PDB file of N, CA and C in Angstrom:
ATOM      1  N   MET A   1      61.958  52.153 108.541  1.00  0.00           N
ATOM      2  CA  MET A   1      62.634  54.211 107.955  1.00  0.00           C
ATOM      3  C   MET A   1      61.515  54.513 107.207  1.00  0.00           C
ATOM      4  N   SER A   2      61.002  55.542 106.891  1.00  0.00           N
ATOM      5  CA  SER A   2      59.628  56.613 106.713  1.00  0.00           C
ATOM      6  C   SER A   2      60.122  57.008 105.070  1.00  0.00           C
ATOM      7  N   PHE A   3      59.369  57.318 104.128  1.00  0.00           N
ATOM      8  CA  PHE A   3      59.335  57.414 103.308  1.00  0.00           C
ATOM      9  C   PHE A   3      60.008  58.968 103.195  1.00  0.00           C
ATOM     10  N   THR A   4      61.441  59.323 101.942  1.00  0.00           N
ATOM     11  CA  THR A   4      61.861  60.694 101.839  1.00  0.00           C
ATOM     12  C   THR A   4      62.138  60.551 100.231  1.00  0.00           C
ATOM     13  N   GLN A   5      62.076  61.607  99.842  1.00  0.00           N
ATOM     14  CA  GLN A   5      62.985  61.923  98.380  1.00  0.00           C
ATOM     15  C   GLN A   5      63.356  63.496  98.517  1.00  0.00           C
ATOM     16  N   GLU A   6      64.317  63.636  99.527  1.00  0.00           N
ATOM     17  CA  GLU A   6      65.055  64.800  99.832  1.00  0.00           C
ATOM     18  C   GLU A   6      66.236  65.088  99.381  1.00  0.00           C
ATOM     19  N   ASN A   7      67.159  63.520  99.052  1.00  0.00           N
ATOM     20  CA  ASN A   7      67.548  63.192  98.044  1.00  0.00           C
ATOM     21  C   ASN A   7      67.521  63.375  96.468  1.00  0.00           C
ATOM     22  N   ARG A   8      66.340  62.893  96.153  1.00  0.00           N
ATOM     23  CA  ARG A   8      65.786  62.706  94.596  1.00  0.00           C
ATOM     24  C   ARG A   8      67.004  61.369  94.353  1.00  0.00           C
ATOM     25  N   THR A   9      67.196  60.754  94.834  1.00  0.00           N
ATOM     26  CA  THR A   9      67.806  59.557  94.314  1.00  0.00           C
ATOM     27  C   THR A   9      67.454  58.687  93.122  1.00  0.00           C
ATOM     28  N   ASN A  10      66.603  59.151  93.435  1.00  0.00           N
ATOM     29  CA  ASN A  10      65.390  57.375  92.350  1.00  0.00           C
ATOM     30  C   ASN A  10      64.881  58.567  91.400  1.00  0.00           C
ATOM     31  N   ILE A  11      65.066  59.814  90.469  1.00  0.00           N
ATOM     32  CA  ILE A  11      64.486  60.812  89.820  1.00  0.00           C
ATOM     33  C   ILE A  11      65.064  60.316  88.562  1.00  0.00           C
ATOM     34  N   SER A  12      64.828  60.235  87.773  1.00  0.00           N
ATOM     35  CA  SER A  12      65.220  60.072  85.787  1.00  0.00           C
ATOM     36  C   SER A  12      66.135  59.817  85.880  1.00  0.00           C
ATOM     37  N   ILE A  13      66.376  58.427  86.717  1.00  0.00           N
ATOM     38  CA  ILE A  13      67.353  57.373  87.471  1.00  0.00           C
ATOM     39  C   ILE A  13      66.419  56.246  86.470  1.00  0.00           C
ATOM     40  N   CYS A  14      68.182  55.331  84.877  1.00  0.00           N
ATOM     41  CA  CYS A  14      67.511  54.094  85.242  1.00  0.00           C
ATOM     42  C   CYS A  14      68.350  53.806  85.671  1.00  0.00           C
ATOM     43  N   ASP A  15      67.923  52.939  86.674  1.00  0.00           N
ATOM     44  CA  ASP A  15      67.919  51.705  87.537  1.00  0.00           C
ATOM     45  C   ASP A  15      68.009  49.957  87.432  1.00  0.00           C
ATOM     46  N   GLY A  16      68.469  49.817  85.723  1.00  0.00           N
ATOM     47  CA  GLY A  16      68.774  48.646  84.801  1.00  0.00           C
ATOM     48  C   GLY A  16      69.560  47.968  85.334  1.00  0.00           C
ATOM     49  N   CYS A  17      70.877  49.074  85.555  1.00  0.00           N
ATOM     50  CA  CYS A  17      72.493  48.354  86.359  1.00  0.00           C
ATOM     51  C   CYS A  17      72.424  48.974  87.254  1.00  0.00           C
ATOM     52  N   GLU A  18      74.226  48.372  87.908  1.00  0.00           N
ATOM     53  CA  GLU A  18      74.697  49.329  89.084  1.00  0.00           C
ATOM     54  C   GLU A  18      75.438  51.172  88.465  1.00  0.00           C
ATOM     55  N   LYS A  19      75.065  51.056  87.163  1.00  0.00           N
ATOM     56  CA  LYS A  19      75.747  52.021  86.692  1.00  0.00           C
ATOM     57  C   LYS A  19      74.826  53.913  87.230  1.00  0.00           C
ATOM     58  N   ARG A  20      73.315  53.386  86.774  1.00  0.00           N
ATOM     59  CA  ARG A  20      72.204  54.642  88.101  1.00  0.00           C
ATOM     60  C   ARG A  20      72.291  55.459  86.675  1.00  0.00           C
ATOM     61  N   CYS A  21      72.187  55.640  85.795  1.00  0.00           N
ATOM     62  CA  CYS A  21      72.390  56.831  84.973  1.00  0.00           C
ATOM     63  C   CYS A  21      71.326  57.650  84.866  1.00  0.00           C
ATOM     64  N   LYS A  22      71.746  58.821  84.534  1.00  0.00           N
ATOM     65  CA  LYS A  22      70.716  60.073  85.175  1.00  0.00           C
ATOM     66  C   LYS A  22      70.020  60.426  83.557  1.00  0.00           C
ATOM     67  N   LEU A  23      68.795  60.081  83.528  1.00  0.00           N
ATOM     68  CA  LEU A  23      67.886  60.548  82.636  1.00  0.00           C
ATOM     69  C   LEU A  23      67.925  61.970  82.485  1.00  0.00           C
ATOM     70  N   GLY A  24      67.513  62.522  81.227  1.00  0.00           N
ATOM     71  CA  GLY A  24      67.714  63.517  80.675  1.00  0.00           C
ATOM     72  C   GLY A  24      66.966  64.420  79.368  1.00  0.00           C
ATOM     73  N   TYR A  25      67.663  65.355  78.875  1.00  0.00           N
ATOM     74  CA  TYR A  25      67.336  66.155  77.581  1.00  0.00           C
ATOM     75  C   TYR A  25      68.106  67.101  77.577  1.00  0.00           C
ATOM     76  N   TYR A  26      68.493  67.757  75.984  1.00  0.00           N
ATOM     77  CA  TYR A  26      69.802  68.337  75.712  1.00  0.00           C
ATOM     78  C   TYR A  26      68.325  68.914  74.801  1.00  0.00           C
ATOM     79  N   GLU A  27      68.859  70.543  74.502  1.00  0.00           N
ATOM     80  CA  GLU A  27      68.599  70.693  73.644  1.00  0.00           C
ATOM     81  C   GLU A  27      69.773  71.982  73.420  1.00  0.00           C
ATOM     82  N   GLU A  28      69.629  71.973  72.492  1.00  0.00           N
ATOM     83  CA  GLU A  28      70.340  72.539  71.408  1.00  0.00           C
ATOM     84  C   GLU A  28      69.808  73.872  71.434  1.00  0.00           C
ATOM     85  N   THR A  29      71.689  75.001  71.457  1.00  0.00           N
ATOM     86  CA  THR A  29      71.444  76.422  71.505  1.00  0.00           C
ATOM     87  C   THR A  29      71.451  76.913  70.209  1.00  0.00           C
ATOM     88  N   GLU A  30      70.752  77.791  70.264  1.00  0.00           N
ATOM     89  CA  GLU A  30      70.084  78.808  68.658  1.00  0.00           C
ATOM     90  C   GLU A  30      71.391  78.484  67.872  1.00  0.00           C
ATOM     91  N   GLN A  31      72.908  78.686  68.441  1.00  0.00           N
ATOM     92  CA  GLN A  31      73.990  79.092  67.907  1.00  0.00           C
ATOM     93  C   GLN A  31      74.087  77.177  67.448  1.00  0.00           C
ATOM     94  N   GLU A  32      74.416  77.019  68.144  1.00  0.00           N
ATOM     95  CA  GLU A  32      74.305  75.165  67.308  1.00  0.00           C
ATOM     96  C   GLU A  32      73.443  75.309  66.144  1.00  0.00           C
ATOM     97  N   ALA A  33      72.133  75.528  66.516  1.00  0.00           N
ATOM     98  CA  ALA A  33      71.135  75.580  65.687  1.00  0.00           C
ATOM     99  C   ALA A  33      71.430  76.310  64.036  1.00  0.00           C
ATOM    100  N   LYS A  34      71.761  77.718  64.503  1.00  0.00           N
ATOM    101  CA  LYS A  34      72.150  78.871  62.904  1.00  0.00           C
ATOM    102  C   LYS A  34      73.264  77.575  62.146  1.00  0.00           C
ATOM    103  N   ALA A  35      74.424  77.056  63.314  1.00  0.00           N
ATOM    104  CA  ALA A  35      75.615  76.603  62.312  1.00  0.00           C
ATOM    105  C   ALA A  35      75.037  75.354  61.739  1.00  0.00           C
ATOM    106  N   LYS A  36      73.971  74.695  61.719  1.00  0.00           N
ATOM    107  CA  LYS A  36      73.527  73.590  60.648  1.00  0.00           C
ATOM    108  C   LYS A  36      73.283  73.854  60.363  1.00  0.00           C
ATOM    109  N   THR A  37      71.857  74.950  60.396  1.00  0.00           N
ATOM    110  CA  THR A  37      71.370  75.478  58.838  1.00  0.00           C
ATOM    111  C   THR A  37      72.683  76.266  58.242  1.00  0.00           C
ATOM    112  N   ILE A  38      73.465  76.384  58.832  1.00  0.00           N
ATOM    113  CA  ILE A  38      74.034  77.672  57.656  1.00  0.00           C
ATOM    114  C   ILE A  38      74.430  76.406  56.832  1.00  0.00           C
ATOM    115  N   SER A  39      75.106  74.834  57.094  1.00  0.00           N
ATOM    116  CA  SER A  39      75.628  73.677  56.020  1.00  0.00           C
ATOM    117  C   SER A  39      74.401  73.585  55.097  1.00  0.00           C
ATOM    118  N   ALA A  40      72.619  73.214  55.501  1.00  0.00           N
ATOM    119  CA  ALA A  40      72.087  72.980  55.273  1.00  0.00           C
ATOM    120  C   ALA A  40      71.447  73.333  54.555  1.00  0.00           C
ATOM    121  N   ARG A  41      71.565  74.834  54.680  1.00  0.00           N
ATOM    122  CA  ARG A  41      71.200  75.651  53.040  1.00  0.00           C
ATOM    123  C   ARG A  41      71.291  75.492  51.831  1.00  0.00           C
ATOM    124  N   LYS A  42      72.419  74.698  52.015  1.00  0.00           N
ATOM    125  CA  LYS A  42      73.841  74.470  50.375  1.00  0.00           C
ATOM    126  C   LYS A  42      72.798  73.608  50.203  1.00  0.00           C
ATOM    127  N   LEU A  43      71.809  73.041  50.623  1.00  0.00           N
ATOM    128  CA  LEU A  43      71.117  72.048  49.361  1.00  0.00           C
ATOM    129  C   LEU A  43      69.636  72.398  49.419  1.00  0.00           C
ATOM    130  N   ALA A  44      69.032  73.523  50.878  1.00  0.00           N
ATOM    131  CA  ALA A  44      67.361  74.001  50.484  1.00  0.00           C
ATOM    132  C   ALA A  44      67.925  75.101  51.207  1.00  0.00           C
ATOM    133  N   PRO A  45      67.875  76.337  50.053  1.00  0.00           N
ATOM    134  CA  PRO A  45      68.154  77.953  50.533  1.00  0.00           C
ATOM    135  C   PRO A  45      67.213  78.425  51.866  1.00  0.00           C
ATOM    136  N   THR A  46      65.928  77.818  51.621  1.00  0.00           N
ATOM    137  CA  THR A  46      65.187  78.445  52.254  1.00  0.00           C
ATOM    138  C   THR A  46      64.793  77.731  53.545  1.00  0.00           C
ATOM    139  N   LEU A  47      66.089  77.176  54.082  1.00  0.00           N
ATOM    140  CA  LEU A  47      65.221  76.381  55.532  1.00  0.00           C
ATOM    141  C   LEU A  47      65.721  76.883  55.893  1.00  0.00           C
ATOM    142  N   PRO A  48      64.699  77.148  57.532  1.00  0.00           N
ATOM    143  CA  PRO A  48      64.478  78.001  58.518  1.00  0.00           C
ATOM    144  C   PRO A  48      65.534  77.519  60.041  1.00  0.00           C
ATOM    145  N   VAL A  49      65.698  77.937  60.545  1.00  0.00           N
ATOM    146  CA  VAL A  49      66.561  77.824  61.589  1.00  0.00           C
ATOM    147  C   VAL A  49      65.462  77.338  62.857  1.00  0.00           C
ATOM    148  N   LYS A  50      65.789  76.003  62.521  1.00  0.00           N
ATOM    149  CA  LYS A  50      65.065  75.316  63.925  1.00  0.00           C
ATOM    150  C   LYS A  50      65.969  74.691  64.752  1.00  0.00           C
ATOM    151  N   ARG A  51      65.469  74.839  66.457  1.00  0.00           N
ATOM    152  CA  ARG A  51      66.223  74.052  67.331  1.00  0.00           C
ATOM    153  C   ARG A  51      65.541  72.777  67.721  1.00  0.00           C
ATOM    154  N   PHE A  52      66.161  72.250  68.189  1.00  0.00           N
ATOM    155  CA  PHE A  52      66.290  70.303  68.290  1.00  0.00           C
ATOM    156  C   PHE A  52      66.088  70.212  70.346  1.00  0.00           C
ATOM    157  N   VAL A  53      65.724  68.714  70.112  1.00  0.00           N
ATOM    158  CA  VAL A  53      66.230  68.575  71.904  1.00  0.00           C
ATOM    159  C   VAL A  53      65.982  67.152  71.303  1.00  0.00           C
ATOM    160  N   TRP A  54      67.053  66.397  72.522  1.00  0.00           N
ATOM    161  CA  TRP A  54      67.621  64.907  72.416  1.00  0.00           C
ATOM    162  C   TRP A  54      66.862  64.429  73.841  1.00  0.00           C
ATOM    163  N   PRO A  55      66.785  63.740  74.063  1.00  0.00           N
ATOM    164  CA  PRO A  55      66.868  62.333  75.219  1.00  0.00           C
ATOM    165  C   PRO A  55      67.895  61.987  75.634  1.00  0.00           C
ATOM    166  N   THR A  56      68.280  62.454  76.580  1.00  0.00           N
ATOM    167  CA  THR A  56      69.949  61.911  76.957  1.00  0.00           C
ATOM    168  C   THR A  56      69.972  60.879  78.297  1.00  0.00           C
ATOM    169  N   ILE A  57      71.026  60.153  77.965  1.00  0.00           N
ATOM    170  CA  ILE A  57      71.296  58.870  78.973  1.00  0.00           C
ATOM    171  C   ILE A  57      72.404  59.094  79.468  1.00  0.00           C
ATOM    172  N   ASP A  58      73.014  59.086  80.650  1.00  0.00           N
ATOM    173  CA  ASP A  58      74.307  60.152  82.044  1.00  0.00           C
ATOM    174  C   ASP A  58      75.417  60.889  80.740  1.00  0.00           C
ATOM    175  N   GLY A  59      74.326  61.701  80.234  1.00  0.00           N
ATOM    176  CA  GLY A  59      74.294  62.924  79.927  1.00  0.00           C
ATOM    177  C   GLY A  59      74.974  63.074  78.662  1.00  0.00           C
ATOM    178  N   LYS A  60      74.563  61.752  77.983  1.00  0.00           N
ATOM    179  CA  LYS A  60      74.680  61.736  76.014  1.00  0.00           C
ATOM    180  C   LYS A  60      73.984  61.565  75.413  1.00  0.00           C
ATOM    181  N   LYS A  61      73.688  62.475  74.253  1.00  0.00           N
ATOM    182  CA  LYS A  61      72.409  62.744  73.399  1.00  0.00           C
ATOM    183  C   LYS A  61      72.559  61.230  73.143  1.00  0.00           C
ATOM    184  N   ILE A  62      71.209  61.285  72.720  1.00  0.00           N
ATOM    185  CA  ILE A  62      70.129  59.158  72.116  1.00  0.00           C
ATOM    186  C   ILE A  62      69.817  60.415  70.798  1.00  0.00           C
ATOM    187  N   ILE A  63      70.642  60.387  68.797  1.00  0.00           N
ATOM    188  CA  ILE A  63      69.949  61.090  68.229  1.00  0.00           C
ATOM    189  C   ILE A  63      69.838  59.957  67.708  1.00  0.00           C
ATOM    190  N   SER A  64      70.258  58.418  67.311  1.00  0.00           N
ATOM    191  CA  SER A  64      69.810  57.511  66.773  1.00  0.00           C
ATOM    192  C   SER A  64      70.188  55.884  67.794  1.00  0.00           C
ATOM    193  N   PHE A  65      69.039  54.931  67.690  1.00  0.00           N
ATOM    194  CA  PHE A  65      68.763  53.739  68.386  1.00  0.00           C
ATOM    195  C   PHE A  65      68.762  52.241  67.336  1.00  0.00           C
ATOM    196  N   PHE A  66      68.782  51.615  68.382  1.00  0.00           N
ATOM    197  CA  PHE A  66      68.213  50.173  67.305  1.00  0.00           C
ATOM    198  C   PHE A  66      67.198  50.027  68.773  1.00  0.00           C
ATOM    199  N   ASP A  67      65.470  50.156  68.164  1.00  0.00           N
ATOM    200  CA  ASP A  67      64.371  49.275  69.020  1.00  0.00           C
ATOM    201  C   ASP A  67      64.297  47.829  69.791  1.00  0.00           C
ATOM    202  N   LYS A  68      63.234  48.015  70.215  1.00  0.00           N
ATOM    203  CA  LYS A  68      63.712  46.240  70.223  1.00  0.00           C
ATOM    204  C   LYS A  68      63.278  45.075  69.676  1.00  0.00           C
ATOM    205  N   TYR A  69      63.221  45.653  68.114  1.00  0.00           N
ATOM    206  CA  TYR A  69      63.363  44.990  66.882  1.00  0.00           C
ATOM    207  C   TYR A  69      64.787  44.244  66.391  1.00  0.00           C
ATOM    208  N   GLY A  70      65.490  45.478  66.826  1.00  0.00           N
ATOM    209  CA  GLY A  70      66.814  45.486  65.567  1.00  0.00           C
ATOM    210  C   GLY A  70      66.375  46.305  64.539  1.00  0.00           C
ATOM    211  N   GLU A  71      65.677  47.598  64.293  1.00  0.00           N
ATOM    212  CA  GLU A  71      65.973  48.633  63.255  1.00  0.00           C
ATOM    213  C   GLU A  71      66.143  49.665  64.064  1.00  0.00           C
ATOM    214  N   PRO A  72      66.644  50.643  62.491  1.00  0.00           N
ATOM    215  CA  PRO A  72      66.885  52.104  63.523  1.00  0.00           C
ATOM    216  C   PRO A  72      66.096  53.080  63.508  1.00  0.00           C
ATOM    217  N   GLN A  73      65.850  53.449  64.516  1.00  0.00           N
ATOM    218  CA  GLN A  73      65.455  55.209  64.823  1.00  0.00           C
ATOM    219  C   GLN A  73      66.195  56.013  65.124  1.00  0.00           C
ATOM    220  N   GLN A  74      65.370  57.037  64.393  1.00  0.00           N
ATOM    221  CA  GLN A  74      65.655  58.132  65.048  1.00  0.00           C
ATOM    222  C   GLN A  74      65.105  59.139  66.310  1.00  0.00           C
ATOM    223  N   CYS A  75      65.630  60.011  66.902  1.00  0.00           N
ATOM    224  CA  CYS A  75      65.216  60.237  68.147  1.00  0.00           C
ATOM    225  C   CYS A  75      65.259  61.499  68.255  1.00  0.00           C
ATOM    226  N   VAL A  76      64.735  62.796  68.078  1.00  0.00           N
ATOM    227  CA  VAL A  76      64.482  64.340  67.708  1.00  0.00           C
ATOM    228  C   VAL A  76      63.132  64.828  67.891  1.00  0.00           C
ATOM    229  N   PHE A  77      63.092  65.481  68.391  1.00  0.00           N
ATOM    230  CA  PHE A  77      61.915  66.426  69.364  1.00  0.00           C
ATOM    231  C   PHE A  77      62.054  68.357  69.067  1.00  0.00           C
ATOM    232  N   GLU A  78      61.469  68.396  68.477  1.00  0.00           N
ATOM    233  CA  GLU A  78      60.938  70.395  68.435  1.00  0.00           C
ATOM    234  C   GLU A  78      61.594  70.686  69.760  1.00  0.00           C
ATOM    235  N   SER A  79      62.091  72.378  69.711  1.00  0.00           N
ATOM    236  CA  SER A  79      62.558  72.266  70.894  1.00  0.00           C
ATOM    237  C   SER A  79      61.110  73.572  71.124  1.00  0.00           C
ATOM    238  N   GLU A  80      61.035  74.650  69.997  1.00  0.00           N
ATOM    239  CA  GLU A  80      60.013  74.881  70.293  1.00  0.00           C
ATOM    240  C   GLU A  80      58.693  74.831  71.519  1.00  0.00           C
ATOM    241  N   PHE A  81      58.337  73.429  71.455  1.00  0.00           N
ATOM    242  CA  PHE A  81      57.629  73.566  72.491  1.00  0.00           C
ATOM    243  C   PHE A  81      58.178  73.413  73.698  1.00  0.00           C
ATOM    244  N   LEU A  82      59.362  73.706  74.239  1.00  0.00           N
ATOM    245  CA  LEU A  82      59.534  73.321  75.317  1.00  0.00           C
ATOM    246  C   LEU A  82      59.414  74.805  75.977  1.00  0.00           C
ATOM    247  N   HIS A  83      58.819  75.710  74.418  1.00  0.00           N
ATOM    248  CA  HIS A  83      58.765  77.593  75.446  1.00  0.00           C
ATOM    249  C   HIS A  83      57.039  77.317  75.422  1.00  0.00           C
ATOM    250  N   LEU A  84      56.382  77.180  75.247  1.00  0.00           N
ATOM    251  CA  LEU A  84      54.802  77.131  74.673  1.00  0.00           C
ATOM    252  C   LEU A  84      54.717  78.260  76.289  1.00  0.00           C
ATOM    253  N   PRO A  85      53.316  78.976  76.288  1.00  0.00           N
ATOM    254  CA  PRO A  85      52.999  79.868  76.791  1.00  0.00           C
ATOM    255  C   PRO A  85      52.859  79.008  77.941  1.00  0.00           C
ATOM    256  N   ASP A  86      51.533  77.708  77.630  1.00  0.00           N
ATOM    257  CA  ASP A  86      51.050  77.078  78.635  1.00  0.00           C
ATOM    258  C   ASP A  86      52.338  75.977  79.378  1.00  0.00           C
ATOM    259  N   PRO A  87      52.220  75.990  80.940  1.00  0.00           N
ATOM    260  CA  PRO A  87      53.540  75.207  81.790  1.00  0.00           C
ATOM    261  C   PRO A  87      53.027  74.061  80.988  1.00  0.00           C
ATOM    262  N   LEU A  88      51.864  73.527  81.217  1.00  0.00           N
ATOM    263  CA  LEU A  88      50.908  72.125  82.027  1.00  0.00           C
ATOM    264  C   LEU A  88      51.266  71.646  80.383  1.00  0.00           C
ATOM    265  N   LYS A  89      51.660  72.023  79.167  1.00  0.00           N
ATOM    266  CA  LYS A  89      51.755  71.418  78.177  1.00  0.00           C
ATOM    267  C   LYS A  89      53.262  71.479  77.739  1.00  0.00           C
ATOM    268  N   VAL A  90      54.082  72.250  78.093  1.00  0.00           N
ATOM    269  CA  VAL A  90      55.458  72.164  78.639  1.00  0.00           C
ATOM    270  C   VAL A  90      55.882  70.620  79.289  1.00  0.00           C
ATOM    271  N   ARG A  91      55.356  70.670  80.725  1.00  0.00           N
ATOM    272  CA  ARG A  91      55.045  69.458  81.263  1.00  0.00           C
ATOM    273  C   ARG A  91      55.538  68.337  80.537  1.00  0.00           C
ATOM    274  N   GLU A  92      54.259  68.095  79.725  1.00  0.00           N
ATOM    275  CA  GLU A  92      53.764  66.969  79.307  1.00  0.00           C
ATOM    276  C   GLU A  92      54.980  67.047  77.963  1.00  0.00           C
ATOM    277  N   TYR A  93      55.008  67.834  76.916  1.00  0.00           N
ATOM    278  CA  TYR A  93      56.413  67.616  76.274  1.00  0.00           C
ATOM    279  C   TYR A  93      57.393  66.932  77.104  1.00  0.00           C
ATOM    280  N   LYS A  94      57.875  67.368  78.232  1.00  0.00           N
ATOM    281  CA  LYS A  94      59.496  67.054  78.772  1.00  0.00           C
ATOM    282  C   LYS A  94      59.063  65.776  79.076  1.00  0.00           C
ATOM    283  N   ARG A  95      58.246  65.073  79.772  1.00  0.00           N
ATOM    284  CA  ARG A  95      57.573  64.274  80.423  1.00  0.00           C
ATOM    285  C   ARG A  95      57.232  63.202  78.964  1.00  0.00           C
ATOM    286  N   LYS A  96      57.283  63.494  77.685  1.00  0.00           N
ATOM    287  CA  LYS A  96      56.968  62.856  76.418  1.00  0.00           C
ATOM    288  C   LYS A  96      58.851  62.209  76.171  1.00  0.00           C
ATOM    289  N   ILE A  97      59.406  63.535  75.700  1.00  0.00           N
ATOM    290  CA  ILE A  97      60.788  63.023  75.906  1.00  0.00           C
ATOM    291  C   ILE A  97      61.590  62.604  77.036  1.00  0.00           C
ATOM    292  N   LEU A  98      61.174  62.037  78.016  1.00  0.00           N
ATOM    293  CA  LEU A  98      61.790  62.108  79.570  1.00  0.00           C
ATOM    294  C   LEU A  98      61.010  60.426  79.320  1.00  0.00           C
ATOM    295  N   ASP A  99      59.913  60.039  79.206  1.00  0.00           N
ATOM    296  CA  ASP A  99      59.946  58.846  78.871  1.00  0.00           C
ATOM    297  C   ASP A  99      60.776  57.935  77.083  1.00  0.00           C
ATOM    298  N   LYS A 100      60.825  58.522  76.571  1.00  0.00           N
ATOM    299  CA  LYS A 100      61.728  58.322  75.582  1.00  0.00           C
ATOM    300  C   LYS A 100      62.955  57.566  76.378  1.00  0.00           C
ATOM    301  N   ALA A 101      63.747  58.545  77.254  1.00  0.00           N
ATOM    302  CA  ALA A 101      65.245  58.435  77.191  1.00  0.00           C
ATOM    303  C   ALA A 101      64.197  57.021  78.195  1.00  0.00           C
ATOM    304  N   TYR A 102      63.243  56.390  79.638  1.00  0.00           N
ATOM    305  CA  TYR A 102      63.266  55.728  79.715  1.00  0.00           C
ATOM    306  C   TYR A 102      62.753  53.924  78.903  1.00  0.00           C
ATOM    307  N   GLU A 103      62.331  54.570  78.202  1.00  0.00           N
ATOM    308  CA  GLU A 103      62.527  52.968  76.793  1.00  0.00           C
ATOM    309  C   GLU A 103      63.048  52.269  76.147  1.00  0.00           C
ATOM    310  N   ILE A 104      64.168  54.046  75.641  1.00  0.00           N
ATOM    311  CA  ILE A 104      65.619  53.712  74.895  1.00  0.00           C
ATOM    312  C   ILE A 104      66.785  53.214  76.048  1.00  0.00           C
ATOM    313  N   ALA A 105      66.569  53.635  77.279  1.00  0.00           N
ATOM    314  CA  ALA A 105      67.104  52.734  78.686  1.00  0.00           C
ATOM    315  C   ALA A 105      67.095  51.319  78.540  1.00  0.00           C
ATOM    316  N   LYS A 106      65.965  50.685  78.336  1.00  0.00           N
ATOM    317  CA  LYS A 106      65.865  49.731  78.581  1.00  0.00           C
ATOM    318  C   LYS A 106      66.013  48.510  77.854  1.00  0.00           C
ATOM    319  N   LEU A 107      66.881  49.881  76.996  1.00  0.00           N
ATOM    320  CA  LEU A 107      67.556  48.789  75.190  1.00  0.00           C
ATOM    321  C   LEU A 107      69.453  48.837  75.168  1.00  0.00           C
ATOM    322  N   CYS A 108      69.700  49.507  76.509  1.00  0.00           N
ATOM    323  CA  CYS A 108      71.523  49.706  76.461  1.00  0.00           C
ATOM    324  C   CYS A 108      71.857  47.814  76.951  1.00  0.00           C
ATOM    325  N   ASP A 109      73.445  47.933  76.382  1.00  0.00           N
ATOM    326  CA  ASP A 109      73.638  46.310  76.997  1.00  0.00           C
ATOM    327  C   ASP A 109      74.101  46.197  77.950  1.00  0.00           C
ATOM    328  N   HIS A 110      73.997  47.217  78.978  1.00  0.00           N
ATOM    329  CA  HIS A 110      74.383  46.948  79.957  1.00  0.00           C
ATOM    330  C   HIS A 110      73.245  46.385  81.102  1.00  0.00           C
ATOM    331  N   TYR A 111      71.642  47.047  80.454  1.00  0.00           N
ATOM    332  CA  TYR A 111      70.656  46.829  81.223  1.00  0.00           C
ATOM    333  C   TYR A 111      69.656  45.031  81.444  1.00  0.00           C
ATOM    334  N   LYS A 112      69.663  45.309  83.329  1.00  0.00           N
ATOM    335  CA  LYS A 112      69.601  44.041  83.264  1.00  0.00           C
ATOM    336  C   LYS A 112      68.027  43.079  83.125  1.00  0.00           C
ATOM    337  N   THR A 113      67.283  43.099  83.071  1.00  0.00           N
ATOM    338  CA  THR A 113      65.734  42.359  83.882  1.00  0.00           C
ATOM    339  C   THR A 113      65.893  42.059  84.794  1.00  0.00           C
ATOM    340  N   ARG A 114      65.058  42.442  86.295  1.00  0.00           N
ATOM    341  CA  ARG A 114      65.366  41.610  87.183  1.00  0.00           C
ATOM    342  C   ARG A 114      64.201  40.105  87.456  1.00  0.00           C
TER     343      ARG A 114
END
């Protein structure tokens, strides 16, 4: 059998268990960002509208997680870097988000080390 990636079955996938969860990211919409900003402006009236991105595992946004030491971690990226004019920087930023998804996936209760 020769090498193929036609089906992309092993691209952006966690291979830690039989579930083989898809890894990706979720970018909040402008409307979602505005809604959150409106409620936050009660505490900080000059707060600008800012969009964020979170890694996803099997379609679930990972907003926070426990690291390998059991310490709680926040996980959020700024959306503006996905819209830079430099495609290389955008690709690098997407990889950074996906690398975080891979890191977090290894901390899943279902993940099995080989």
